[in-house]
Short mmCIF file of C-alpha atoms in Angstrom, two decimals:
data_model
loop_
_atom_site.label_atom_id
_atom_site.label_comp_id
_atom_site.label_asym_id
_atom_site.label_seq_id
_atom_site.Cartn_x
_atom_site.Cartn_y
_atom_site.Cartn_z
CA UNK A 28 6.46 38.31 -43.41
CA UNK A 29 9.83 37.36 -43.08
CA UNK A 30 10.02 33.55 -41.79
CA UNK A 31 13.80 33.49 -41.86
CA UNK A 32 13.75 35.03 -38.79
CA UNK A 33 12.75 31.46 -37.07
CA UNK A 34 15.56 29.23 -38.82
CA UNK A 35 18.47 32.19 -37.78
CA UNK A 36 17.52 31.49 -34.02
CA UNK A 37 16.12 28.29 -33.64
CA UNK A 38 19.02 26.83 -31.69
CA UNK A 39 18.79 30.03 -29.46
CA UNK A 40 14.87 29.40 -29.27
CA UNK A 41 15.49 25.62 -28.61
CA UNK A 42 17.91 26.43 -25.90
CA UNK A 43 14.81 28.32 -24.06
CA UNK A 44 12.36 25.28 -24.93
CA UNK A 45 14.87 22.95 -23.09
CA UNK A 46 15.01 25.41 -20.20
CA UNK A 47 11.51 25.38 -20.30
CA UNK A 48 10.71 21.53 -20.07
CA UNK A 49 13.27 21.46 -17.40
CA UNK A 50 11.54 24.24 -15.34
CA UNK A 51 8.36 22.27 -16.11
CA UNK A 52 9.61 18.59 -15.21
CA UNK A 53 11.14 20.00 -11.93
CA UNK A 54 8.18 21.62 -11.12
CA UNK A 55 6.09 18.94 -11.77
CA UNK A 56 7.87 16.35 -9.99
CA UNK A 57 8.24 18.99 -6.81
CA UNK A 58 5.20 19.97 -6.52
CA UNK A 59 3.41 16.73 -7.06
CA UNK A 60 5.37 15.24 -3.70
CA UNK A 61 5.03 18.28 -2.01
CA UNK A 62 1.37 18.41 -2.72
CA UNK A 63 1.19 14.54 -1.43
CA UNK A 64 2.00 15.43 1.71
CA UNK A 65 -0.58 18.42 1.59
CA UNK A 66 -3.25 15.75 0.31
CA UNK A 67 -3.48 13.80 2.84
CA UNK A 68 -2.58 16.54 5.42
CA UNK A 69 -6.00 18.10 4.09
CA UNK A 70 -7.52 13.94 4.58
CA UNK A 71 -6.30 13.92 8.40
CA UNK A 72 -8.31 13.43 11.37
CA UNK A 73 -5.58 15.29 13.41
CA UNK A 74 -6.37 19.61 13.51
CA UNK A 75 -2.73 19.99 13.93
CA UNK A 76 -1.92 18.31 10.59
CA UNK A 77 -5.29 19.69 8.72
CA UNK A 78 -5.13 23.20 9.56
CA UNK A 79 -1.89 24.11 8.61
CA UNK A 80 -2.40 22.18 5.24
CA UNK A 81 -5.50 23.72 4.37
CA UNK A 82 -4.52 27.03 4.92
CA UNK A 83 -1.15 26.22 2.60
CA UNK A 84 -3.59 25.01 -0.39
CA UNK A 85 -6.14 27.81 0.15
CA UNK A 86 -3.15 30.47 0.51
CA UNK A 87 -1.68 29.68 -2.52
CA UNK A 88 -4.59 28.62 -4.37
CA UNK A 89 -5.58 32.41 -4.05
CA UNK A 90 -2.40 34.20 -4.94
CA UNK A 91 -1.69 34.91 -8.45
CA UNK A 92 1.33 32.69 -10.01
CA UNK A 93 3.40 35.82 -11.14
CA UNK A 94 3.16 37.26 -7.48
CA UNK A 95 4.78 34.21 -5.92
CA UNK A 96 7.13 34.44 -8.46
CA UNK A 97 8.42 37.73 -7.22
CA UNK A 98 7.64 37.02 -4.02
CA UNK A 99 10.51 33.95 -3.93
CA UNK A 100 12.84 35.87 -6.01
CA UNK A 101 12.44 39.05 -3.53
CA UNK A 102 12.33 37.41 -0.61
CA UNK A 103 14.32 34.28 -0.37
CA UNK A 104 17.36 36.17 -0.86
CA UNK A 105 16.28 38.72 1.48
CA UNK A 106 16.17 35.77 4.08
CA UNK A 107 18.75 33.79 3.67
CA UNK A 108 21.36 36.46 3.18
CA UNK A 109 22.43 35.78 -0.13
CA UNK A 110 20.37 35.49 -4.19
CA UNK A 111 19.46 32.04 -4.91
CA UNK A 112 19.39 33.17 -9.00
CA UNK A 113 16.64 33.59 -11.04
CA UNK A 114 16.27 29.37 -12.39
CA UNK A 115 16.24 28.55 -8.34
CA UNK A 116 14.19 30.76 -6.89
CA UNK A 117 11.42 30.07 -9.92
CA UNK A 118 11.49 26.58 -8.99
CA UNK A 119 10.71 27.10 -5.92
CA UNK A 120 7.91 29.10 -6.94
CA UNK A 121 6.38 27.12 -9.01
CA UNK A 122 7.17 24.18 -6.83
CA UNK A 123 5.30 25.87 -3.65
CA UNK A 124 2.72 26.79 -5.48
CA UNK A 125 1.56 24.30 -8.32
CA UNK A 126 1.99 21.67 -5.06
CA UNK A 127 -1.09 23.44 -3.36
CA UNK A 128 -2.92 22.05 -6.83
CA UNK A 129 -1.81 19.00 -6.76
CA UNK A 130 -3.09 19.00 -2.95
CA UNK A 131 -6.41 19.18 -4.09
CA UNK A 132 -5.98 16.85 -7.03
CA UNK A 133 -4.48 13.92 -4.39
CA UNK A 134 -6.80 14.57 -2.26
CA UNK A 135 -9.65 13.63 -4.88
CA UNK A 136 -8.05 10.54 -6.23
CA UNK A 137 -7.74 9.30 -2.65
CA UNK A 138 -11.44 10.50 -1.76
CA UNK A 139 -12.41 8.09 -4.75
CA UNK A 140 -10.97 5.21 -2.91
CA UNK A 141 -13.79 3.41 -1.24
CA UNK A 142 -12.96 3.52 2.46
CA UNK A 143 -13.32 0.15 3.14
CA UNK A 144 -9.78 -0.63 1.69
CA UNK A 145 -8.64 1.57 4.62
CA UNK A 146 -10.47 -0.46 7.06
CA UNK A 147 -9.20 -4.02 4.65
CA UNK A 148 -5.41 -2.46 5.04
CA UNK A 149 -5.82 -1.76 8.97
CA UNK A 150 -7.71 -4.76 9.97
CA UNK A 151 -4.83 -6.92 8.73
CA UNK A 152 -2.29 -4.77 10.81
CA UNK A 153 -0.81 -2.34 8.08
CA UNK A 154 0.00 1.05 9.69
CA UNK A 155 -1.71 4.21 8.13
CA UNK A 156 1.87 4.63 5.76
CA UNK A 157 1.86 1.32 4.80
CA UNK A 158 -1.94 1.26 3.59
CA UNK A 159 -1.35 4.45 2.04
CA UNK A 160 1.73 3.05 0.03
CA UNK A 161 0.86 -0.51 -0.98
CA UNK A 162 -3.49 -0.15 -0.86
CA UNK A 163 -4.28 3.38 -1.06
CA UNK A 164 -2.40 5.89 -3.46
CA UNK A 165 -1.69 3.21 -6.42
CA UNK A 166 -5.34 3.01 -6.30
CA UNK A 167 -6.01 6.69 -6.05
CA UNK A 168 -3.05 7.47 -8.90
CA UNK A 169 -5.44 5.61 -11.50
CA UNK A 170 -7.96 8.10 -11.01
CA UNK A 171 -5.57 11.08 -10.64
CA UNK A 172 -4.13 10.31 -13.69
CA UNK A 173 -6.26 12.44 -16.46
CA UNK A 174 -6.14 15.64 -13.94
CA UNK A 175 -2.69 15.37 -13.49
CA UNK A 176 -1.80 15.56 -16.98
CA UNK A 177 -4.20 18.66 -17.08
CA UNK A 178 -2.05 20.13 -14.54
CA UNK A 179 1.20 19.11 -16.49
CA UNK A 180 -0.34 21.19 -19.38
CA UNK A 181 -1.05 24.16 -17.45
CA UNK A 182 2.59 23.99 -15.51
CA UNK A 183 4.11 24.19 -18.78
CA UNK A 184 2.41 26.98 -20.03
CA UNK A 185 2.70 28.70 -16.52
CA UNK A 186 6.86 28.65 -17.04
CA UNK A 187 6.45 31.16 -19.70
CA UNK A 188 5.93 33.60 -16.43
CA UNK A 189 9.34 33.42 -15.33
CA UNK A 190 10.42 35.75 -17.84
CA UNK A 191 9.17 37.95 -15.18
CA UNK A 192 12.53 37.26 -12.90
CA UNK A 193 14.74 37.31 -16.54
CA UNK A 194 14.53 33.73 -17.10
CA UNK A 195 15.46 32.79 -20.13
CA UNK A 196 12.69 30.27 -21.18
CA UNK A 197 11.46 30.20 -24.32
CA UNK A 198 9.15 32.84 -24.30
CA UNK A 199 11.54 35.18 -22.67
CA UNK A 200 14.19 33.88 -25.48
CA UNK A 201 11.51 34.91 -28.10
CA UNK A 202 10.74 38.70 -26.94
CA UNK A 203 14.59 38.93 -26.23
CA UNK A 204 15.07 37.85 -30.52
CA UNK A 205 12.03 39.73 -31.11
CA UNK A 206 13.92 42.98 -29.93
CA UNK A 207 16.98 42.48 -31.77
CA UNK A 208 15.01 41.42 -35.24
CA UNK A 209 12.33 43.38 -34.92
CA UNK A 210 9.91 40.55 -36.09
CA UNK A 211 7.27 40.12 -33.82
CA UNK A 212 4.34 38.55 -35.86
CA UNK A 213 6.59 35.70 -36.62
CA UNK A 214 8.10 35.04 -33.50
CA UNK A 215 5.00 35.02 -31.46
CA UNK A 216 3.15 33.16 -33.68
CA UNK A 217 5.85 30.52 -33.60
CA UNK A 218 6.08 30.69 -30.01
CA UNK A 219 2.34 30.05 -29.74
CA UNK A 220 2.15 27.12 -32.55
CA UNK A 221 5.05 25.47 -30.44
CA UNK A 222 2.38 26.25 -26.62
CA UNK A 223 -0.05 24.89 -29.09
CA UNK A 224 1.67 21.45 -30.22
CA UNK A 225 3.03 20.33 -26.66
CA UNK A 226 -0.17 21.41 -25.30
CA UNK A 227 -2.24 19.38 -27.33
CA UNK A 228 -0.16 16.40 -26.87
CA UNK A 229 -1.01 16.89 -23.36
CA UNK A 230 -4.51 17.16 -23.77
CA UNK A 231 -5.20 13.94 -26.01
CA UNK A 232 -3.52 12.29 -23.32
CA UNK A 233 -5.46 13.28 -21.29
CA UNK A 234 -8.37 12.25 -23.42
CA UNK A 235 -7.35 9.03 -23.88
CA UNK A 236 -6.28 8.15 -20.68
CA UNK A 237 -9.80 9.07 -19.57
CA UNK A 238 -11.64 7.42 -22.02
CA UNK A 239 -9.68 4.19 -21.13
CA UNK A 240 -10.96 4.87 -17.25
CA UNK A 241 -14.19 5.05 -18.03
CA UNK A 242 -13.93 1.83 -20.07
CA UNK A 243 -12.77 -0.05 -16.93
CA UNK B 8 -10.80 -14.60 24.40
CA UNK B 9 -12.82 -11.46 23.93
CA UNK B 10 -14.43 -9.94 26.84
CA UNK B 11 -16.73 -6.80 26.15
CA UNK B 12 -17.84 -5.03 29.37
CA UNK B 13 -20.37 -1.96 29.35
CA UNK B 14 -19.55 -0.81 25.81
CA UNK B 15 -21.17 2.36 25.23
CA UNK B 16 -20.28 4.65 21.77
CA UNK B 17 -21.98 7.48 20.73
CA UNK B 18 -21.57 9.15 16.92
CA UNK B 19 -21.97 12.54 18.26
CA UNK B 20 -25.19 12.89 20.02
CA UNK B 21 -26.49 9.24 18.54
CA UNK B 22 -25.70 6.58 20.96
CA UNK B 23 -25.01 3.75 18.76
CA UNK B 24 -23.79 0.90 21.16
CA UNK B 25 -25.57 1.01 24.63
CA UNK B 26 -23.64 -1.01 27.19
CA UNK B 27 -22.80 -4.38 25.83
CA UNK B 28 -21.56 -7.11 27.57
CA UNK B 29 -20.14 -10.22 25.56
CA UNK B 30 -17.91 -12.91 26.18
CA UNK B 31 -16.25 -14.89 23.61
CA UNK B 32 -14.25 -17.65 24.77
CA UNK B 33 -11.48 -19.25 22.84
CA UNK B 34 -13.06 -21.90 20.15
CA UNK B 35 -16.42 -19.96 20.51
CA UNK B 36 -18.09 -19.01 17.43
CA UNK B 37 -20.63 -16.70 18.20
CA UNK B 38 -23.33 -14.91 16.01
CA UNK B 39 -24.29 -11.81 16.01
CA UNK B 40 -27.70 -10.96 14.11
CA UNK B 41 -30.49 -7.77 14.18
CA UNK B 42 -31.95 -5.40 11.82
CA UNK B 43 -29.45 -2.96 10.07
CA UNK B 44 -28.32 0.13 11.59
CA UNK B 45 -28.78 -2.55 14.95
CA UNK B 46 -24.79 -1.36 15.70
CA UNK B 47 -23.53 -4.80 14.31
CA UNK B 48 -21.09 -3.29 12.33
CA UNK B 49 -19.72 -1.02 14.85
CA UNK B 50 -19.36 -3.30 17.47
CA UNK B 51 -16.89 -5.44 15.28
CA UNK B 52 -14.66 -2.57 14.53
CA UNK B 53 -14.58 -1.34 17.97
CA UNK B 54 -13.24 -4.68 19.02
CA UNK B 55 -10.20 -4.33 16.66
CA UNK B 56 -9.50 -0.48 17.09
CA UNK B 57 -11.20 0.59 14.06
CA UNK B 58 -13.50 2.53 15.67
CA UNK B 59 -12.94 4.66 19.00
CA UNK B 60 -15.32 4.09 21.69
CA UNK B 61 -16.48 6.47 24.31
CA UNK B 62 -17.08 4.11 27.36
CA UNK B 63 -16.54 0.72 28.54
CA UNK B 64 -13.72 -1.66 27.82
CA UNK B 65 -12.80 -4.31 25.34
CA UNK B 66 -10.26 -7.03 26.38
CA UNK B 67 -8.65 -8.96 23.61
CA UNK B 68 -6.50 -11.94 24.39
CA UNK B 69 -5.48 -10.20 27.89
CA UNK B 70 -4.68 -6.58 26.43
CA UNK B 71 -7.12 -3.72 26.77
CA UNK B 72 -8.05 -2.18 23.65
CA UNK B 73 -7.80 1.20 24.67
CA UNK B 74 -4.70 0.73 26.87
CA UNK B 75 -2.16 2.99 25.33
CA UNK B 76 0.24 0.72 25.96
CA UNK B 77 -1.55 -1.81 23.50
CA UNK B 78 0.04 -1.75 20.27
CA UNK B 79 -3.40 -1.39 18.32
CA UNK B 80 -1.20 -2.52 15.25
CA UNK B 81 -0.28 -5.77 16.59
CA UNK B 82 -3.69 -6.41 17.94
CA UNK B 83 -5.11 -6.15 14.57
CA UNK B 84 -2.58 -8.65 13.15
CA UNK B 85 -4.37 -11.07 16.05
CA UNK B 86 -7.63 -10.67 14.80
CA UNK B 87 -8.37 -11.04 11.31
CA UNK B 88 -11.37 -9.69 9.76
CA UNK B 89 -13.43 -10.07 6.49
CA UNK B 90 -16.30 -7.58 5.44
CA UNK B 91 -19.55 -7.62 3.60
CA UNK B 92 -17.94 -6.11 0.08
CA UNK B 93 -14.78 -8.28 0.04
CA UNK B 94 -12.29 -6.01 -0.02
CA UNK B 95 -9.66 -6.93 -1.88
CA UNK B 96 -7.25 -4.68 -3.26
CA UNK B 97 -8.05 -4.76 -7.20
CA UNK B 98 -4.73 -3.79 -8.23
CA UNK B 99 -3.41 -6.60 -6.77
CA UNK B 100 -3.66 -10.45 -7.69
CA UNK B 101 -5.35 -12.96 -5.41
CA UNK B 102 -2.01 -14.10 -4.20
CA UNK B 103 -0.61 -10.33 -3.85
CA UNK B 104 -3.60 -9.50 -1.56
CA UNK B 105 -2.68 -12.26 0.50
CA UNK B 106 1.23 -12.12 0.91
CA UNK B 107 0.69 -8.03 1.09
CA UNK B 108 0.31 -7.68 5.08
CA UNK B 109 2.24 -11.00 6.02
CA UNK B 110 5.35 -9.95 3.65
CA UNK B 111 4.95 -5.92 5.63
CA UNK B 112 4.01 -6.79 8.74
CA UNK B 113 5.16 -10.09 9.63
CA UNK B 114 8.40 -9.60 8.01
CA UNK B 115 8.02 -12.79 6.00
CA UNK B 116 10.12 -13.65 3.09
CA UNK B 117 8.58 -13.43 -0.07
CA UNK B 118 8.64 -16.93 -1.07
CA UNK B 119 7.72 -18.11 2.60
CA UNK B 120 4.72 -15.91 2.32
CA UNK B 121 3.69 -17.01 -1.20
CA UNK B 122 3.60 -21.03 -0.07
CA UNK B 123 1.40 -20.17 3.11
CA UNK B 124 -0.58 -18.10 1.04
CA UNK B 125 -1.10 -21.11 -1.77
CA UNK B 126 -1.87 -23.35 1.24
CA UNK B 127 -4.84 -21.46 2.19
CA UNK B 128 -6.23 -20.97 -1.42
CA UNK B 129 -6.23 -24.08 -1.37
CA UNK B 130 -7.80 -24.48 1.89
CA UNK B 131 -10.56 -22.26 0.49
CA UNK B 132 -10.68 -24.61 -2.43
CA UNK B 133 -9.70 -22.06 -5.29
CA UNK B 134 -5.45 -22.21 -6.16
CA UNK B 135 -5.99 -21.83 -9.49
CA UNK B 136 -7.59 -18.53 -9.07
CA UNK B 137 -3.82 -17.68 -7.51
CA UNK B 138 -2.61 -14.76 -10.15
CA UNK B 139 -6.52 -13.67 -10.70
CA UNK B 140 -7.12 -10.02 -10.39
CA UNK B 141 -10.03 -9.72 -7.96
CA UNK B 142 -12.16 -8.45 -10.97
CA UNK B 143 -12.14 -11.78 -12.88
CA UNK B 144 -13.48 -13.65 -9.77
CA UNK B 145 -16.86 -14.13 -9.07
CA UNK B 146 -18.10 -12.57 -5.64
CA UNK B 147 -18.26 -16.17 -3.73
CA UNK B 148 -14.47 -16.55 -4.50
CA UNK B 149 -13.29 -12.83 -3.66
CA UNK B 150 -14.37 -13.59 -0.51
CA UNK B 151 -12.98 -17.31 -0.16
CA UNK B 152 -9.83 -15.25 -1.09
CA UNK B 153 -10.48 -12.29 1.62
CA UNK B 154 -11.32 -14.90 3.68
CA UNK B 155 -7.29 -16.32 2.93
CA UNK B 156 -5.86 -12.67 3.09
CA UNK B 157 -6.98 -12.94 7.00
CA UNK B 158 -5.99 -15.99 7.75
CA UNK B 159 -2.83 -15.40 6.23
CA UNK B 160 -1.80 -13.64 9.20
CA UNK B 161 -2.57 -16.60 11.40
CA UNK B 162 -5.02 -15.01 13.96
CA UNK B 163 -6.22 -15.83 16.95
CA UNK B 164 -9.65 -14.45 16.05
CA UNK B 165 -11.87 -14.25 12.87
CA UNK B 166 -14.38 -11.62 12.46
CA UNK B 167 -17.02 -11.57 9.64
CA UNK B 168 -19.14 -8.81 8.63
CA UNK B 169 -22.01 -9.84 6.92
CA UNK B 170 -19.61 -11.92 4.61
CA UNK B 171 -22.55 -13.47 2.54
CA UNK B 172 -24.91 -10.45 2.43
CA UNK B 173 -23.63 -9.27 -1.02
CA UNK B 174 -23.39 -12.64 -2.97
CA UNK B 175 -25.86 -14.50 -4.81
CA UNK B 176 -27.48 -17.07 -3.34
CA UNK B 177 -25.63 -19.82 -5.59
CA UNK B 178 -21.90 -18.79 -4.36
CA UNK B 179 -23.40 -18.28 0.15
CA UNK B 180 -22.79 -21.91 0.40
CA UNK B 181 -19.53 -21.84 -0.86
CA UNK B 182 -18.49 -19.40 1.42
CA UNK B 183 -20.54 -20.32 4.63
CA UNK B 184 -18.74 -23.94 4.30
CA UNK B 185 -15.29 -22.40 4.27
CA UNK B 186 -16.91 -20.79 7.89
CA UNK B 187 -18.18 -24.05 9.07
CA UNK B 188 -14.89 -25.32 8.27
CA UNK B 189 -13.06 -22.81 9.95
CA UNK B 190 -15.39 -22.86 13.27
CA UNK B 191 -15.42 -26.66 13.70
CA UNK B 192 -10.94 -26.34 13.25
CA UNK B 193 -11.11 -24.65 16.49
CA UNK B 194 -11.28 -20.92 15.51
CA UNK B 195 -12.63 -18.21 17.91
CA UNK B 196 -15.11 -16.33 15.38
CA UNK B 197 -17.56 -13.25 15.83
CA UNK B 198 -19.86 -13.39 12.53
CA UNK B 199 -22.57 -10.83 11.69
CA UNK B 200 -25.12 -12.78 9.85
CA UNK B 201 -28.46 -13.45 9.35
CA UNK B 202 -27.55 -17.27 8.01
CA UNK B 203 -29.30 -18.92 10.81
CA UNK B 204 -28.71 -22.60 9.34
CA UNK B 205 -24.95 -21.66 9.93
CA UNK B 206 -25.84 -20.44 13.17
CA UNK B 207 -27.85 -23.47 14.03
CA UNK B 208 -24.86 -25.44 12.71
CA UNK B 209 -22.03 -23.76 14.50
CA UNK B 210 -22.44 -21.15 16.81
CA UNK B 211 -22.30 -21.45 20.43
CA UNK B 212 -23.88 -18.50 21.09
CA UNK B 213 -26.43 -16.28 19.21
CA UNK B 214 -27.26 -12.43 20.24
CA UNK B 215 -29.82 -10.40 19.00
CA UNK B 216 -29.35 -6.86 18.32
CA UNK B 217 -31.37 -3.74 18.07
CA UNK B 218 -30.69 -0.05 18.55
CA UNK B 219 -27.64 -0.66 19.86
CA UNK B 220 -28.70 -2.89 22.73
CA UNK B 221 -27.95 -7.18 23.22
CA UNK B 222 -32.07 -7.66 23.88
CA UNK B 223 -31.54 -11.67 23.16
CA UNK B 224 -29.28 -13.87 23.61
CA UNK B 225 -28.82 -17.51 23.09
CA UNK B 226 -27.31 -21.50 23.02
CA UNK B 227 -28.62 -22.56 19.72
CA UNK B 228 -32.14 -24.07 19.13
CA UNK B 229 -33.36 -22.19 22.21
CA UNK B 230 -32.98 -18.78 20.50
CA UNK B 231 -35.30 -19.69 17.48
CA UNK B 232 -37.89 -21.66 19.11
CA UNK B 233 -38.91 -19.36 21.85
CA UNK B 234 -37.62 -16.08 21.71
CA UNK B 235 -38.69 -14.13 24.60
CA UNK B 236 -38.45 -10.93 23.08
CA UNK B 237 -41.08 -10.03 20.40
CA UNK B 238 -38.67 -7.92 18.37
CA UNK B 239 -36.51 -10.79 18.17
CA UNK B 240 -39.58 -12.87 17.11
CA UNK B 241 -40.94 -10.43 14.99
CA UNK B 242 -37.19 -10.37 12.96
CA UNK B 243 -36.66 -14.14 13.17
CA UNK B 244 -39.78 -14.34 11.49
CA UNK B 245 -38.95 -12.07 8.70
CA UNK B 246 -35.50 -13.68 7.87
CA UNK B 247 -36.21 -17.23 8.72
CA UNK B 248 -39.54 -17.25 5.91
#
């Protein structure tokens, strides 16, 4: 074993992690509006808003994650007339499809809302947005905390398959040193100690935060 | 104030409301009492567009319920309404739930809304309880405090769902004289109770309810004495003791 390896290219290795957590922040923060809207399209009384939401959650939510990753890197370009690069066109991925989690995640917390604080919000003259906003989602964010951290845990680990576009995230940084060093025992078991240690962060958050719910 | 012609609403292929007629004139109070699963309930949110209806018409304060052209958000601002569970938001402090819909929908400033709102906890005899999160109050004053969030919004109508059913019997009176209070100041109230000494007290009118039907109505003492129906008898029986 030849640790040395690590050290030589940790700033080239770092450089990936960063691309990494950005890939993973931007994803999270896209698809966790996106998948708001798809929420409480799946909660509406109106067909016209619930069909076309369910079928976006259920499509995606039965695709594998490395297929819509070629699928936006294939075929966005081939729409719009021009390559969007590999960092854009995985965002979107990961943005269209991590939302239609977060769908079903929103649509939970706001199921756990009792529905009288619909009829509370209403009967004082509140439209359906305003309830939502002031009565209804700060209320259903409590409870979605512990499985949105989950899902932050899982999009982070999911970046690593954007090395399938080229991406240079972390894991893709890794093989690319691997190849040149020839060191593969070291560098993937670094790679997976460093999936291990912001994963686990993650998860005792997630832990605690639940433990604290239950407490309330 | 309220006029309720031929009301009819089904939940599918159960008919839960079979043509009711009620008139509530302004400064009424008027009780509404029956067995659950009697269509109380429903017939309170169908007056303020909570509930869709399949036949019949509601007219509040001159506009049609169901008239498109009623602004069903506006018409819920005139009619405030306070329910058997309280409510409140529990994120929010006493005085937040109470500025919330007055600050949103009536456009008031924040510090406009805030004194109006301190007025009426103190109205329903609990200021101090102001920056309280509805989990540190006890159940009679989270709904002295719902009972402020509606009035906040100065209605023209109060509506109570079974507003004492969930307390314990030591905090009803606290509550039912904050009602009392409100009826004898002139305000036009529906309340679905089975309180009859409030009912003897204050209400003009009493109906009975059962399946979905009015099968009694009356003025007062006249309703508990001789009721001509014997369901009504049989349930005054029960709930009186």
């Amino acid at each position: 074993m030849d640790w040395a390896v690590i050290p030589r290219n940790l700033s080239f290795l770092l450089g990936g992690l960063v691309l990494t957590f950005e890939l993973a922040a931007i994803s999270l923060a896209g698809g966790f509006l996106l998948g708001i809207i798809m929420g409480l399209g799946r909660l509406s009384s109106r067909k016209w808003i619930y069909y076309p939401a369910s079928l976006y959650v259920n499509f995606f939510r039965s695709l594998p994650l490395i297929l819509v990753i070629f699928w936006f890197y294939f075929m966005v370009p081939f729409i719009i007339g021009r390559p969007l690069g590999d960092f854009l066109s995985a965002i979107i991925a990961f943005i269209a499809f991590e939302a239609a989690y977060f769908a079903e995640i929103v649509r939970g917390g706001i199921q756990s809302v009792p529905q009288g604080q619909v009829m509370a919000g209403y009967s004082t003259g509140l439209s359906y947005y305003e309830t939502m906003r002031h009565i209804i989602l700060p209320q259903a964010l409590r409870n979605m905390v512990p499985p949105i951290v989950t899902q932050c845990v899982i999009i982070f680990q999911d970046t690593s398959l954007a090395y399938v576009i080229g991406l240079k995230e972390f894991l893709r940084r890794t093989s690319l040193v691997d190849s040149r060093e020839l060191r593969s025992l070291e560098l993937y078991l670094f790679a997976g100690f460093v999936y291990l240690i912001f994963c686990s962060i993650g998860t005792i958050a997630s832990r605690r935060l639940e433990s604290r719910q239950i407490r309330r | 104030m309220i006029e309720i012609r031929n009301l009819s609403k089904w939940y599918g292929d159960f008919q839960v409301l079979k043509d009711i007629n009620e008139e509530v004139k302004q400064g009424q109070t008027v009780v509404v009492c029956g067995p659950s699963g009697s269509g109380k309930s429903t017939l309170l949110r169908c007056v303020n567009a909570l509930e869709p209806f399949q036949q019949g018409e509601i007219i509040v304060d001159g506009r049609s319920v169901t008239d498109p052209k009623t602004n069903r958000y506006e018409l819920r601002a005139e009619i405030g309404m306070v329910f058997q569970r309280f409510e409140l938001y529990p994120h929010m402090t006493a005085l937040q739930n109470i500025t919330l819909a007055p600050k949103k929908v009536r456009r008031k400033p924040t510090k406009e809304a805030e004194d109006h709102a301190m007025t009426l906890l103190e109205r329903v005899g609990i200021p101090e309880k102001a920056n309280e999160f509805p989990g540190n109050l006890s159940g009679g004053q989270q709904q002295r405090v719902a009972i402020a969030r509606a009035l906040a919004m100065e209605p023209k109508i109060m509506m109570f769902d079974e507003p004492t059913s969930a307390l314990d019997p030591e905090m009803i009176k606290e509550v039912l004289d904050v009602m009392i209070d409100l009826s004898k100041g002139g305000m036009t109230m529906i309340v679905v109770t089975h309180e009859m000494g409030f009912a003897r007290e204050v209400a003009d009118e009493i109906i009975f309810m059962d399946e979905g039907r009015i099968i009694e109505r009356g003025t007062d003492v006249s309703f508990f004495e001789n009721p001509r129906n014997q369901r009504t008898k049989d349930f005054l029986d029960k709930i009186l003791i």
